[in-house]
JSON list of C-alpha atoms and ligand atoms in Angstrom, two decimals:
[
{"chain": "A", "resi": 1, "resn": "UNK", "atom": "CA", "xyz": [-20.80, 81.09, 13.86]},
{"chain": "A", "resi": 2, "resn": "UNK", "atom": "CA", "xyz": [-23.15, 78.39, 13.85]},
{"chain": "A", "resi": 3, "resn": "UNK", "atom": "CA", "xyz": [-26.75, 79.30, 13.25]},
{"chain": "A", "resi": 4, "resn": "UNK", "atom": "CA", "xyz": [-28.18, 78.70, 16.64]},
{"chain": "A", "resi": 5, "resn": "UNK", "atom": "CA", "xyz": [-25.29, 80.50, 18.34]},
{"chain": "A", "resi": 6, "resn": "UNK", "atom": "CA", "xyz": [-25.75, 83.42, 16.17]},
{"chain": "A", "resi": 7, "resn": "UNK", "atom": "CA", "xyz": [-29.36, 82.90, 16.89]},
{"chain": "A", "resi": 8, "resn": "UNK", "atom": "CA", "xyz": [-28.67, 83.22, 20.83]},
{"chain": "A", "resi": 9, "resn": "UNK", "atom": "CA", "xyz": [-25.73, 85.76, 19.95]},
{"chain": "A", "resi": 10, "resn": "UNK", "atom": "CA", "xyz": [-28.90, 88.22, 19.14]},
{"chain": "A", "resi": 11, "resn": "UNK", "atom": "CA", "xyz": [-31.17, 86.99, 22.18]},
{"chain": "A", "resi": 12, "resn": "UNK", "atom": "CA", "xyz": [-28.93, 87.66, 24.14]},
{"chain": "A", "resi": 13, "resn": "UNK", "atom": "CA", "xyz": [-28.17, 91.07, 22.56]},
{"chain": "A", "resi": 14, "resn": "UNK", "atom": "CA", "xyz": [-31.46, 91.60, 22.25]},
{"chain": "A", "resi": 15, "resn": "UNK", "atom": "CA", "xyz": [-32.23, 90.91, 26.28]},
{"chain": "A", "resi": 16, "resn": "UNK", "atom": "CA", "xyz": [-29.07, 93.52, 27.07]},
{"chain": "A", "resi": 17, "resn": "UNK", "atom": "CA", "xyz": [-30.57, 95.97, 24.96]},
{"chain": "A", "resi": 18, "resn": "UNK", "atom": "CA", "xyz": [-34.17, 95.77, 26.64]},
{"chain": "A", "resi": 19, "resn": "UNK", "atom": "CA", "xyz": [-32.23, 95.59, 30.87]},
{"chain": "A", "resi": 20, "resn": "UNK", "atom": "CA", "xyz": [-29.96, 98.78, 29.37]},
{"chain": "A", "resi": 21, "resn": "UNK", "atom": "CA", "xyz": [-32.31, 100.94, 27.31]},
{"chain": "A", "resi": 22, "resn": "UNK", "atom": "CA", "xyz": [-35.84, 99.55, 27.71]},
{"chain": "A", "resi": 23, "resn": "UNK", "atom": "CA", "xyz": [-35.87, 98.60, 23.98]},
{"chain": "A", "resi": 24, "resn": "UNK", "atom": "CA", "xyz": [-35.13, 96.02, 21.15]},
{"chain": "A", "resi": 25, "resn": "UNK", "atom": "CA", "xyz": [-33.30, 96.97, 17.51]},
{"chain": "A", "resi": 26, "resn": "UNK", "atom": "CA", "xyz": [-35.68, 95.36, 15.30]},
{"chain": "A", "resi": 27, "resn": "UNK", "atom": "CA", "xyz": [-33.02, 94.30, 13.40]},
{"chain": "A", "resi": 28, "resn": "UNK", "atom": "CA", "xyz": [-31.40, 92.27, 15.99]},
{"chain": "A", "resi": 29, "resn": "UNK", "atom": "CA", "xyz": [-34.76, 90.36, 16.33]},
{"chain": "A", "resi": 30, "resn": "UNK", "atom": "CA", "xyz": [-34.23, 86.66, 15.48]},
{"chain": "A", "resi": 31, "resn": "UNK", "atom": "CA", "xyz": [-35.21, 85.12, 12.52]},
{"chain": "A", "resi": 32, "resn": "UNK", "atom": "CA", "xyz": [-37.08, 82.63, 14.60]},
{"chain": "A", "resi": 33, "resn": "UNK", "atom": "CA", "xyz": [-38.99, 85.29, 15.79]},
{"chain": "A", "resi": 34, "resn": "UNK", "atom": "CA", "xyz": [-39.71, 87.17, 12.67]},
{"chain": "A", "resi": 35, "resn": "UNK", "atom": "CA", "xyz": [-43.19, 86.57, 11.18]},
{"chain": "A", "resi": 36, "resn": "UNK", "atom": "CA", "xyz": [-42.58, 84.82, 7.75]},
{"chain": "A", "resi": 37, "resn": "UNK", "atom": "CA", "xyz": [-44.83, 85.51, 4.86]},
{"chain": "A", "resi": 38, "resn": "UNK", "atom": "CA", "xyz": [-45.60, 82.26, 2.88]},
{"chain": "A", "resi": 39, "resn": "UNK", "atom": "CA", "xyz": [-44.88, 82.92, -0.65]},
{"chain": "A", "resi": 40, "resn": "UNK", "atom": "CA", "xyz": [-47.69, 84.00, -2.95]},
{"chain": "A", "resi": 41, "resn": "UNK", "atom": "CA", "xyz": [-49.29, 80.65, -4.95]},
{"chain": "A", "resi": 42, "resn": "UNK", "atom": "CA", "xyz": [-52.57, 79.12, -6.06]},
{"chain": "A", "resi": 43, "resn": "UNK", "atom": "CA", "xyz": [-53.32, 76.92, -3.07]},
{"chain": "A", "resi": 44, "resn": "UNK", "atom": "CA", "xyz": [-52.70, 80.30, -0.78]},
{"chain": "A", "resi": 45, "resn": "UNK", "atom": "CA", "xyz": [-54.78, 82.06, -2.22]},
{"chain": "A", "resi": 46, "resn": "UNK", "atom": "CA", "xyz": [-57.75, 78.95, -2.79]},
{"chain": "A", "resi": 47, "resn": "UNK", "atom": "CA", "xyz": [-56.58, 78.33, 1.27]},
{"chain": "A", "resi": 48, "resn": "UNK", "atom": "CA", "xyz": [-57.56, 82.45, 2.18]},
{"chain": "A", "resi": 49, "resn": "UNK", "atom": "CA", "xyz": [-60.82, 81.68, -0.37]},
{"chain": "A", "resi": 50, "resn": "UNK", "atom": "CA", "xyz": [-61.64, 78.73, 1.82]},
{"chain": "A", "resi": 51, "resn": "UNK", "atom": "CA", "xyz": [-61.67, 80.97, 5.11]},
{"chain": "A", "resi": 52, "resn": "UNK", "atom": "CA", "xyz": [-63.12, 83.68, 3.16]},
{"chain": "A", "resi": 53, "resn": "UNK", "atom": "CA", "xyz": [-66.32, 85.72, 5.57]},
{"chain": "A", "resi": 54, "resn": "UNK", "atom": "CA", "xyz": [-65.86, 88.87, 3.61]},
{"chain": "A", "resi": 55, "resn": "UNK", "atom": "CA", "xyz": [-69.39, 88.85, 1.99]},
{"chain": "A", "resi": 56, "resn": "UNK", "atom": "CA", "xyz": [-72.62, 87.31, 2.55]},
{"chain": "A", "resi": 57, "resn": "UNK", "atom": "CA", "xyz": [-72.16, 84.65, -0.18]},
{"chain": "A", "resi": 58, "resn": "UNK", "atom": "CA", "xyz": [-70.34, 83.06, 2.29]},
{"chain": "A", "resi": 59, "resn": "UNK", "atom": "CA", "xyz": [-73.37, 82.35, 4.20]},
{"chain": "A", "resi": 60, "resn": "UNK", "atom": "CA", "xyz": [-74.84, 79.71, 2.00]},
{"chain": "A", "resi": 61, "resn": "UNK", "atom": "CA", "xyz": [-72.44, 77.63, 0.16]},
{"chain": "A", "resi": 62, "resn": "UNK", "atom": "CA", "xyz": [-71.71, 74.28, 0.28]},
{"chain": "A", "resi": 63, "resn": "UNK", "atom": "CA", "xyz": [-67.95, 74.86, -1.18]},
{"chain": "A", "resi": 64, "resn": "UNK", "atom": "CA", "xyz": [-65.79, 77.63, -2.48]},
{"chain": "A", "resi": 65, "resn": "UNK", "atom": "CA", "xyz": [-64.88, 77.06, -6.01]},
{"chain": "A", "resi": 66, "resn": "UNK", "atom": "CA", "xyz": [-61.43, 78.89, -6.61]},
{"chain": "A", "resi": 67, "resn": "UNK", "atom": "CA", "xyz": [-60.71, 77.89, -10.03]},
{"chain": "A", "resi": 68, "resn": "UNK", "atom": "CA", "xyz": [-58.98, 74.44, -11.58]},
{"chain": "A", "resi": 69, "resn": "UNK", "atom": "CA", "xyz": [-56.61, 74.74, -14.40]},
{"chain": "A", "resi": 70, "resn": "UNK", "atom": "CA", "xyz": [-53.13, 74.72, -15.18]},
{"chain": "A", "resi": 71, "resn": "UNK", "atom": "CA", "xyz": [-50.26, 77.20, -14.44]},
{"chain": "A", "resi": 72, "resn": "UNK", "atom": "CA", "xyz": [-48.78, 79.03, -17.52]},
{"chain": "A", "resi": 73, "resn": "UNK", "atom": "CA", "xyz": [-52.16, 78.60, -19.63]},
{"chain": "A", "resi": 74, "resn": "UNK", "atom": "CA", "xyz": [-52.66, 79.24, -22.62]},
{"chain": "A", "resi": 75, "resn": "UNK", "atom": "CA", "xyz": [-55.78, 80.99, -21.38]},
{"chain": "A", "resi": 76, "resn": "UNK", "atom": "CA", "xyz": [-57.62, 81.73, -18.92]},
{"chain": "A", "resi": 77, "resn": "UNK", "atom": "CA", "xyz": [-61.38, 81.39, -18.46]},
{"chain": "A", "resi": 78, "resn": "UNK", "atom": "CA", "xyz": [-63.31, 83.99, -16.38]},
{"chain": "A", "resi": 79, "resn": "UNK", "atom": "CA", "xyz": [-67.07, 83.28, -15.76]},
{"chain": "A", "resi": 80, "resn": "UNK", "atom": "CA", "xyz": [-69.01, 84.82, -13.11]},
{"chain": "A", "resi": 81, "resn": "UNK", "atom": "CA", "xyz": [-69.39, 82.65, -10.39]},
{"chain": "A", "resi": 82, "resn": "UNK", "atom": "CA", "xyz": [-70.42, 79.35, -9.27]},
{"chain": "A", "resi": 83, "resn": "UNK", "atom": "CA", "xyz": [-74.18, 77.92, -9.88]},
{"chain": "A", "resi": 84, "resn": "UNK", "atom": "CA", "xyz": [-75.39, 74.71, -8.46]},
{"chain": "A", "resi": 85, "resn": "UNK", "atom": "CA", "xyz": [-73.36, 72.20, -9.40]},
{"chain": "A", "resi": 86, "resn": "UNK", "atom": "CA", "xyz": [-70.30, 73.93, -8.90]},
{"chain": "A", "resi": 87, "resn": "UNK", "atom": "CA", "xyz": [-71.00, 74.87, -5.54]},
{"chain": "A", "resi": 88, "resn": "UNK", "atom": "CA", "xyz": [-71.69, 71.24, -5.15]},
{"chain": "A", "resi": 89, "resn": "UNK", "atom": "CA", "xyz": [-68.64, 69.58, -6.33]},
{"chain": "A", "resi": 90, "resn": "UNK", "atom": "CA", "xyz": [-65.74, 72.83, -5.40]},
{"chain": "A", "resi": 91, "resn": "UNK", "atom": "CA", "xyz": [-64.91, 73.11, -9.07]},
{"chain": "A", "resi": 92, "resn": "UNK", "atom": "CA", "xyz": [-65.96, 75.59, -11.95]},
{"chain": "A", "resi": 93, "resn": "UNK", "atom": "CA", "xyz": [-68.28, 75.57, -14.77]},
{"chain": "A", "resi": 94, "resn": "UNK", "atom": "CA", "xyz": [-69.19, 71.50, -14.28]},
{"chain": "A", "resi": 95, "resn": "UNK", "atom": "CA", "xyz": [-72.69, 71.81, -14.82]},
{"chain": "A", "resi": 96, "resn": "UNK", "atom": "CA", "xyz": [-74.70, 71.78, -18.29]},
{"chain": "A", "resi": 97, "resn": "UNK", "atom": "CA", "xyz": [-73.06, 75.51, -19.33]},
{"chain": "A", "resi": 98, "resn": "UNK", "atom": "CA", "xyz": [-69.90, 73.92, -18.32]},
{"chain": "A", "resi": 99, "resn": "UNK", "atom": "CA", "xyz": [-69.96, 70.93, -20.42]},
{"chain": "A", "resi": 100, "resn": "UNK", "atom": "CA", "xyz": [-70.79, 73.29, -23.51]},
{"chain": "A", "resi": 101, "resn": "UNK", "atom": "CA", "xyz": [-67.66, 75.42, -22.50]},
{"chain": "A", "resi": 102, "resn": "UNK", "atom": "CA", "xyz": [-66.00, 72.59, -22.39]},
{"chain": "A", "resi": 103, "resn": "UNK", "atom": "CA", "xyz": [-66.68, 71.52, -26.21]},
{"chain": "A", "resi": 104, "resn": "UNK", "atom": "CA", "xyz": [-66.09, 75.48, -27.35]},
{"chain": "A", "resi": 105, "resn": "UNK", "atom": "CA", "xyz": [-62.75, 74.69, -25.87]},
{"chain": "A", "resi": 106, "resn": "UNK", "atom": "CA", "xyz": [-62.22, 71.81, -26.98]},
{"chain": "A", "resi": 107, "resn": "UNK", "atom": "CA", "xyz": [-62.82, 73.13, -31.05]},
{"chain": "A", "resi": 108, "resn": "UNK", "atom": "CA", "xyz": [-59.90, 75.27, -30.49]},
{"chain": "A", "resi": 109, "resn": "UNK", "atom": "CA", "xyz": [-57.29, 72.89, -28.70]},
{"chain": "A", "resi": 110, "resn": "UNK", "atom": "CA", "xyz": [-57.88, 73.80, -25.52]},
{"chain": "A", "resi": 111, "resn": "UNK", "atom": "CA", "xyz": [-58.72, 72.21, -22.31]},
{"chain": "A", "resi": 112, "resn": "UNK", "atom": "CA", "xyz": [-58.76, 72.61, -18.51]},
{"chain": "A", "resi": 113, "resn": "UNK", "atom": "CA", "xyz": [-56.50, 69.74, -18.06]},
{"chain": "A", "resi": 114, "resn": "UNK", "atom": "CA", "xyz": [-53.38, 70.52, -20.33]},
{"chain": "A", "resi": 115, "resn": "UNK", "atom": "CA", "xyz": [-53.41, 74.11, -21.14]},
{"chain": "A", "resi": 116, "resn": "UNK", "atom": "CA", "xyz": [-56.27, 76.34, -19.85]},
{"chain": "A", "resi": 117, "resn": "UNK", "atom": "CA", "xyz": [-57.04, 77.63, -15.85]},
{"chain": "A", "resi": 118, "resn": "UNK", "atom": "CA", "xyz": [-61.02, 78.61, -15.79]},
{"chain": "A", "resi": 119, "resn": "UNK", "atom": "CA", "xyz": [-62.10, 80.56, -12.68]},
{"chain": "A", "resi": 120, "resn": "UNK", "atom": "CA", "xyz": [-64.67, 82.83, -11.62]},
{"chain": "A", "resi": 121, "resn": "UNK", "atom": "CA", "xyz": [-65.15, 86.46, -10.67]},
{"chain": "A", "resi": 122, "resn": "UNK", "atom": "CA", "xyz": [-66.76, 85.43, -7.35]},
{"chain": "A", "resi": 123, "resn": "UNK", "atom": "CA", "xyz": [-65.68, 82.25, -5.96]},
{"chain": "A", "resi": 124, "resn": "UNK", "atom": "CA", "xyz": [-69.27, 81.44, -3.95]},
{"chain": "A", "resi": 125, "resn": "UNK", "atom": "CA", "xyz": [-72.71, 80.37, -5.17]},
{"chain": "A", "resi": 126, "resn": "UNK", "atom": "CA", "xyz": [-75.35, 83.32, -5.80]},
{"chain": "A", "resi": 127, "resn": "UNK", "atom": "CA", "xyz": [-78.22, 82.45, -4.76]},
{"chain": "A", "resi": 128, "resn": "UNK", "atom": "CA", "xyz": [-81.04, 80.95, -7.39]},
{"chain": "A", "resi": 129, "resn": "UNK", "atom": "CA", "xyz": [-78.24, 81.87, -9.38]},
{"chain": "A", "resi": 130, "resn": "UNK", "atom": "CA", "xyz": [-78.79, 85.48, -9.52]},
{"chain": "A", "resi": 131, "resn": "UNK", "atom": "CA", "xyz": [-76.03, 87.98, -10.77]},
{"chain": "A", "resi": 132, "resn": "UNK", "atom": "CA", "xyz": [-73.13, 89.01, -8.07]},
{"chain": "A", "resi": 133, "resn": "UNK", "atom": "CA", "xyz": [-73.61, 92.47, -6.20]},
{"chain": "A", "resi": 134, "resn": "UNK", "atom": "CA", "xyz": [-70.85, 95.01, -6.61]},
{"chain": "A", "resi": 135, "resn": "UNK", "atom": "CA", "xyz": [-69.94, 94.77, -3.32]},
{"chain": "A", "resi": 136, "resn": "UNK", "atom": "CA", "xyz": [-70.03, 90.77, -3.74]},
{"chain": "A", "resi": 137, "resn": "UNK", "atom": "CA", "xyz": [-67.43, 91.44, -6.66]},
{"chain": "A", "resi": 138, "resn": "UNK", "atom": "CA", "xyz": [-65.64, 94.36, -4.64]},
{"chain": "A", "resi": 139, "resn": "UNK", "atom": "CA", "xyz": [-65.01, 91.74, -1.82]},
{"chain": "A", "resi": 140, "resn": "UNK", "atom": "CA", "xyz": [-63.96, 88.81, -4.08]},
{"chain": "A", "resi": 141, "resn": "UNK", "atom": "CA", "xyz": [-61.67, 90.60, -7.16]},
{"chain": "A", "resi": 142, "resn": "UNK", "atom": "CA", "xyz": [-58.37, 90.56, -5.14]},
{"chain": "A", "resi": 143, "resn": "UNK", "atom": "CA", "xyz": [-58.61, 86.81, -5.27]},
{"chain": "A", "resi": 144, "resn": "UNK", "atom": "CA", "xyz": [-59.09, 86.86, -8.82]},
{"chain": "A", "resi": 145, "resn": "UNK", "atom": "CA", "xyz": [-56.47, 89.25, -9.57]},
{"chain": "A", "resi": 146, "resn": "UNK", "atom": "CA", "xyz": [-53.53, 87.68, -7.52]},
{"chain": "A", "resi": 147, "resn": "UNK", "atom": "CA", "xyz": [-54.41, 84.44, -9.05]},
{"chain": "A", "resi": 148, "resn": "UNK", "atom": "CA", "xyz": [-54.31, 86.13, -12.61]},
{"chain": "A", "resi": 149, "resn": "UNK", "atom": "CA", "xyz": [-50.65, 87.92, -11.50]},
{"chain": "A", "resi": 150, "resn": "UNK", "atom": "CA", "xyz": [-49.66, 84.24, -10.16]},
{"chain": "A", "resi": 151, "resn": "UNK", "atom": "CA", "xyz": [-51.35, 82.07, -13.23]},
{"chain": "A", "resi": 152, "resn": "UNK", "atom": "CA", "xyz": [-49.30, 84.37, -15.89]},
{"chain": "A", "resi": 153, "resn": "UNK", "atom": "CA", "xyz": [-51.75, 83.32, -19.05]},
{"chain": "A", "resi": 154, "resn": "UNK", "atom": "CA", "xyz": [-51.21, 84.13, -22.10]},
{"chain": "A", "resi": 155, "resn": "UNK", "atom": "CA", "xyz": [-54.59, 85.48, -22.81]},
{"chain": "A", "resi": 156, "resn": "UNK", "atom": "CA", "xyz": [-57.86, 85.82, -21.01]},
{"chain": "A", "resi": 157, "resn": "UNK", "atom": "CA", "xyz": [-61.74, 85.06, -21.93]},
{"chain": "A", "resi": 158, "resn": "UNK", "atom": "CA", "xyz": [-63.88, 86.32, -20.48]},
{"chain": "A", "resi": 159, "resn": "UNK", "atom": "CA", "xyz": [-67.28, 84.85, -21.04]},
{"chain": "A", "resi": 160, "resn": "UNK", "atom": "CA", "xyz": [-70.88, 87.04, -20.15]},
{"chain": "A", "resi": 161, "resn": "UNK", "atom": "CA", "xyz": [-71.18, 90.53, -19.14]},
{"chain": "A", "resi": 162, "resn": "UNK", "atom": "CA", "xyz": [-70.03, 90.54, -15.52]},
{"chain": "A", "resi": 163, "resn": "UNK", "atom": "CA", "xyz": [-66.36, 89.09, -16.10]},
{"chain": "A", "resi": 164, "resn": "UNK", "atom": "CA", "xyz": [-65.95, 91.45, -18.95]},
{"chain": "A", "resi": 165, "resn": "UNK", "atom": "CA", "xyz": [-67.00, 94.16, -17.76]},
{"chain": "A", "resi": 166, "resn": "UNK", "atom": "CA", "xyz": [-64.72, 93.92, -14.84]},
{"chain": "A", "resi": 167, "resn": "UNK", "atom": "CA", "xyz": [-61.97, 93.03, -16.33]},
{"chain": "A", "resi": 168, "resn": "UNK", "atom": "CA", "xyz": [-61.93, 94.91, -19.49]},
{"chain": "A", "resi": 169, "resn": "UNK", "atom": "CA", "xyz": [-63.15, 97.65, -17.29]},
{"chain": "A", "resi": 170, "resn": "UNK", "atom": "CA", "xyz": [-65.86, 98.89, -19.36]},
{"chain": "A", "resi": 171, "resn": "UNK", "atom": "CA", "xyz": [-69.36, 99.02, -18.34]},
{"chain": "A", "resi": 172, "resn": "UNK", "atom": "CA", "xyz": [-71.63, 97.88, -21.10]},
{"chain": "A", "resi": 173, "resn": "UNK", "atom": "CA", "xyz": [-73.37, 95.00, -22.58]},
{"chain": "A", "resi": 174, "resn": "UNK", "atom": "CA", "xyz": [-71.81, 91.90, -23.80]},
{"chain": "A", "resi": 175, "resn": "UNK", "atom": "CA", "xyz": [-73.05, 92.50, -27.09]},
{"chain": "A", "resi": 176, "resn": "UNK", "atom": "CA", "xyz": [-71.84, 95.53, -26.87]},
{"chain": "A", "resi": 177, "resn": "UNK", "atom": "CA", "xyz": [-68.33, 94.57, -25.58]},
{"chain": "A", "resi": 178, "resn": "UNK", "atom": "CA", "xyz": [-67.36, 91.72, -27.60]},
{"chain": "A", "resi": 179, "resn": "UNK", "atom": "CA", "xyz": [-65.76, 91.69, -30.68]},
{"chain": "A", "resi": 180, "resn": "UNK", "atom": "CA", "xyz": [-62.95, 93.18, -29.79]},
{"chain": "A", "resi": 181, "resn": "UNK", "atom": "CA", "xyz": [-59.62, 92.01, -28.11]},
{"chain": "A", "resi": 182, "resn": "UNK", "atom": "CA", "xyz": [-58.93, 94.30, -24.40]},
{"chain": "A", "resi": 183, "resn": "UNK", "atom": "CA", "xyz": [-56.06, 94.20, -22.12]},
{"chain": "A", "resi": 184, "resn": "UNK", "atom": "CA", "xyz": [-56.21, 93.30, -18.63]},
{"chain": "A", "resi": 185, "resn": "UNK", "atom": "CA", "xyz": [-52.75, 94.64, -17.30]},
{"chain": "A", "resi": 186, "resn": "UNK", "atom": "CA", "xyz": [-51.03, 93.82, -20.44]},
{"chain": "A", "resi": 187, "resn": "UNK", "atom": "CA", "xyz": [-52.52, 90.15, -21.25]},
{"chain": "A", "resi": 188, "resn": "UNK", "atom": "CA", "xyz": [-55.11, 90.37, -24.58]},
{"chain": "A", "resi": 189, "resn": "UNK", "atom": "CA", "xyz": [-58.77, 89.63, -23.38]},
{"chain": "A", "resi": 190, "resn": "UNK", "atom": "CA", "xyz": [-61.80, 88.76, -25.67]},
{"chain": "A", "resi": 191, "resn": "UNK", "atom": "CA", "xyz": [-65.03, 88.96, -24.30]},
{"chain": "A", "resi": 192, "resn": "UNK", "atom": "CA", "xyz": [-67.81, 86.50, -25.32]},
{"chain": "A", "resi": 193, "resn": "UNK", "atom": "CA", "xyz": [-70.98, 85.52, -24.38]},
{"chain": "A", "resi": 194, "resn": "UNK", "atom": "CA", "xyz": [-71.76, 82.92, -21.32]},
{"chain": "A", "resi": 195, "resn": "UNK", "atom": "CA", "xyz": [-72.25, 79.56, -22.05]},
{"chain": "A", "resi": 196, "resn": "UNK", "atom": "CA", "xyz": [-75.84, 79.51, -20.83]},
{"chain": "A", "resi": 197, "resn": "UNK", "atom": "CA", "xyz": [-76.75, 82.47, -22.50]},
{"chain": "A", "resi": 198, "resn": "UNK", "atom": "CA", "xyz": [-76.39, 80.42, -26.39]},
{"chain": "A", "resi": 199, "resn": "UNK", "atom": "CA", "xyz": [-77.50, 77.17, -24.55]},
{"chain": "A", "resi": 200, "resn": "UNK", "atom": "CA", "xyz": [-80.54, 79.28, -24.23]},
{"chain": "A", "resi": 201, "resn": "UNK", "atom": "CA", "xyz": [-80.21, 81.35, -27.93]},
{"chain": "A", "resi": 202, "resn": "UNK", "atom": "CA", "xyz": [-78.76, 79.31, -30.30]},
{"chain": "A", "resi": 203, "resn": "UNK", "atom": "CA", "xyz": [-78.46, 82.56, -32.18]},
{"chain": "A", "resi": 204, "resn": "UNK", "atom": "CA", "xyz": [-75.52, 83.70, -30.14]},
{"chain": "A", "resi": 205, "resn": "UNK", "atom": "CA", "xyz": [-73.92, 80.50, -31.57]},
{"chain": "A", "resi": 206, "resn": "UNK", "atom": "CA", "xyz": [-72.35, 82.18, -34.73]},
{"chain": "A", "resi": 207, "resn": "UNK", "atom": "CA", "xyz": [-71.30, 85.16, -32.83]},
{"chain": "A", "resi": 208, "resn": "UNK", "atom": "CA", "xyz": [-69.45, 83.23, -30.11]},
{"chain": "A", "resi": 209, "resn": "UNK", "atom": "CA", "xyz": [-67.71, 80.72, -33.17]},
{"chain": "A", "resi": 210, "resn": "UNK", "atom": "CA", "xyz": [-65.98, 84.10, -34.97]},
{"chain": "A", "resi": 211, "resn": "UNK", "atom": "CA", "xyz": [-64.75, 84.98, -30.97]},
{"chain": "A", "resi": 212, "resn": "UNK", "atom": "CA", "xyz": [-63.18, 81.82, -30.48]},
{"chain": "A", "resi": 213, "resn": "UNK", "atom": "CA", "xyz": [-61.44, 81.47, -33.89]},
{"chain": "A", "resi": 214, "resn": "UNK", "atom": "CA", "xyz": [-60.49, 85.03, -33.32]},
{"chain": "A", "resi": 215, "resn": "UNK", "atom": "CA", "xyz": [-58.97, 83.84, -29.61]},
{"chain": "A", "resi": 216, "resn": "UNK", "atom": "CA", "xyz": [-57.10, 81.00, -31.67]},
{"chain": "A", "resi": 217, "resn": "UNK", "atom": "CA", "xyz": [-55.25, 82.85, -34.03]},
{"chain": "A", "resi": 218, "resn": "UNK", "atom": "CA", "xyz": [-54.22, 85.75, -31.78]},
{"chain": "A", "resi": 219, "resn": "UNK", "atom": "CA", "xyz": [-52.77, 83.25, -29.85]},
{"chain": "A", "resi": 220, "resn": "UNK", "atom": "CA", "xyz": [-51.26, 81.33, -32.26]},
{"chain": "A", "resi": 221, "resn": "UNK", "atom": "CA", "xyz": [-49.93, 84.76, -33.24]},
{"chain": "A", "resi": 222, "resn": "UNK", "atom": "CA", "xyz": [-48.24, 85.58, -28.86]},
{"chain": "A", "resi": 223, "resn": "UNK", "atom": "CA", "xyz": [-47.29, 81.69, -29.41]},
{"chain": "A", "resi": 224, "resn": "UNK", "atom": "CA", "xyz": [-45.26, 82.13, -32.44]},
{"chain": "A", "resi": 225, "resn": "UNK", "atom": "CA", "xyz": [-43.45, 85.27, -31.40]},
{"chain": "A", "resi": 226, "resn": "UNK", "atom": "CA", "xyz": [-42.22, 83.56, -28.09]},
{"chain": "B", "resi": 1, "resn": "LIG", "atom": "N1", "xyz": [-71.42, 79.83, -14.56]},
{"chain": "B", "resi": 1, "resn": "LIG", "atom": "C1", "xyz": [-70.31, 80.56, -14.24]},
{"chain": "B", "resi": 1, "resn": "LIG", "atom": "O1", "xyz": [-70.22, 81.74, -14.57]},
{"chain": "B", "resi": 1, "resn": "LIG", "atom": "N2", "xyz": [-69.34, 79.95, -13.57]},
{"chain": "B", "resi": 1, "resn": "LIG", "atom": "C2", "xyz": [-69.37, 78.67, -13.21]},
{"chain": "B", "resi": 1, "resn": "LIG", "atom": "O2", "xyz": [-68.41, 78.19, -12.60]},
{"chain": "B", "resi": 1, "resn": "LIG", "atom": "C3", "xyz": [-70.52, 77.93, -13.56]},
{"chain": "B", "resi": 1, "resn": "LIG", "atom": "C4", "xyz": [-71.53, 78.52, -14.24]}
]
């Protein structure tokens, strides 16, 4: 049977059903008629962050940024949420403390446009930049965490307290936290510090160069296994 006559083989099934017993078998209801669910990818989820009321953030940005980056990365970049410029322009870490990302990257082969996704905990501005509530975060981390279960990176990091925290799911200090590789759901995290942090202490420079070289060679390390 063709596939509109079985489609009209079940309405009219269906309308026999509902004159005889009042009711419909669900599973007689069309396909056509059958809500489909779009399949789970980036621009979903950035297209839900665009609509996105669910906290007060939403109130004064300019843009959402959801995060810009490849699929598959090599890593994944977690700050904590847009400032200025991002909120600006739609697109993460593009200000000064992005450019200096950038060049951390860069030292270790990596880059947002061939092998790295960066994103944020919270995907609208702060305000005067100020840190994310918890129930700014508590609204926001399911975006984060489908893109993370759709992205598939290798390894994740994080960079200042707030990502790390959350996603190594300890509550403590960067200083405190880094230095040691986590797992978020089974993918190895390092936490470091935020770009702006050593733009403002260049003594968190040496600190931040042993997390990255540690990042590269546990990497090269999942790379060389698979
Ligand atoms: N700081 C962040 O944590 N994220 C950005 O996207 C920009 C600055």
């Amino acid at each position: 049977m063709g596939n509109i006559d079985s489609e009209l083989y079940k309405l009219i099934s269906n309308t026999q059903d509902y004159i005889e017993y009042g009711m419909i078998s669900d599973k007689k209801l069309p396909d056509m008629m059958l809500k489909r669910e779009e399949p789970e990818s980036l621009e979903k989820i950035a297209g839900e962050v665009a609509k996105c009321r669910k906290c007060r953030l939403c109130e004064k940005r300019n843009n959402v940024v959801p995060g810009m980056g490849v699929l598959n990365p090599d890593v994944l970049v977690v700050g904590e949420g847009p400032g200025g410029d991002e909120d600006i322009q739609g697109l993460p870490f593009v200000g000064k403390a992005g450019q200096y990302l950038d060049k951390w990257l860069d030292a270790i082969g990596l880059s947002r446009h061939t092998n790295c996704f960066i994103g944020n905990v919270v995907k609208c501005r702060p305000p005067m930049n100020r840190d994310p509530q918890p129930d700014e975060i508590a609204s926001c981390i399911s975006f984060l965490e489908r893109q993370i279960a759709v992205l598939k990176p290798k390894f994740i990091l994080t960079v200042g307290r707030i990502s790390s925290a959350v996603l190594a799911g300890q509550e403590a200090g960067i200083g405190r936290l880094r230095g040691r590789t986590y797992s978020y759901k089974g993918i190895p995290l390092i936490p470091t510090y935020h770009p702006s942090a050593v733009l403002r202490d260049p003594a968190l420079r040496k600190p931040v160069w042993d997390d990255l070289r540690r990042l590269k060679s546990e990497l090269e390390e999942i790379k060389n296994v698979h």
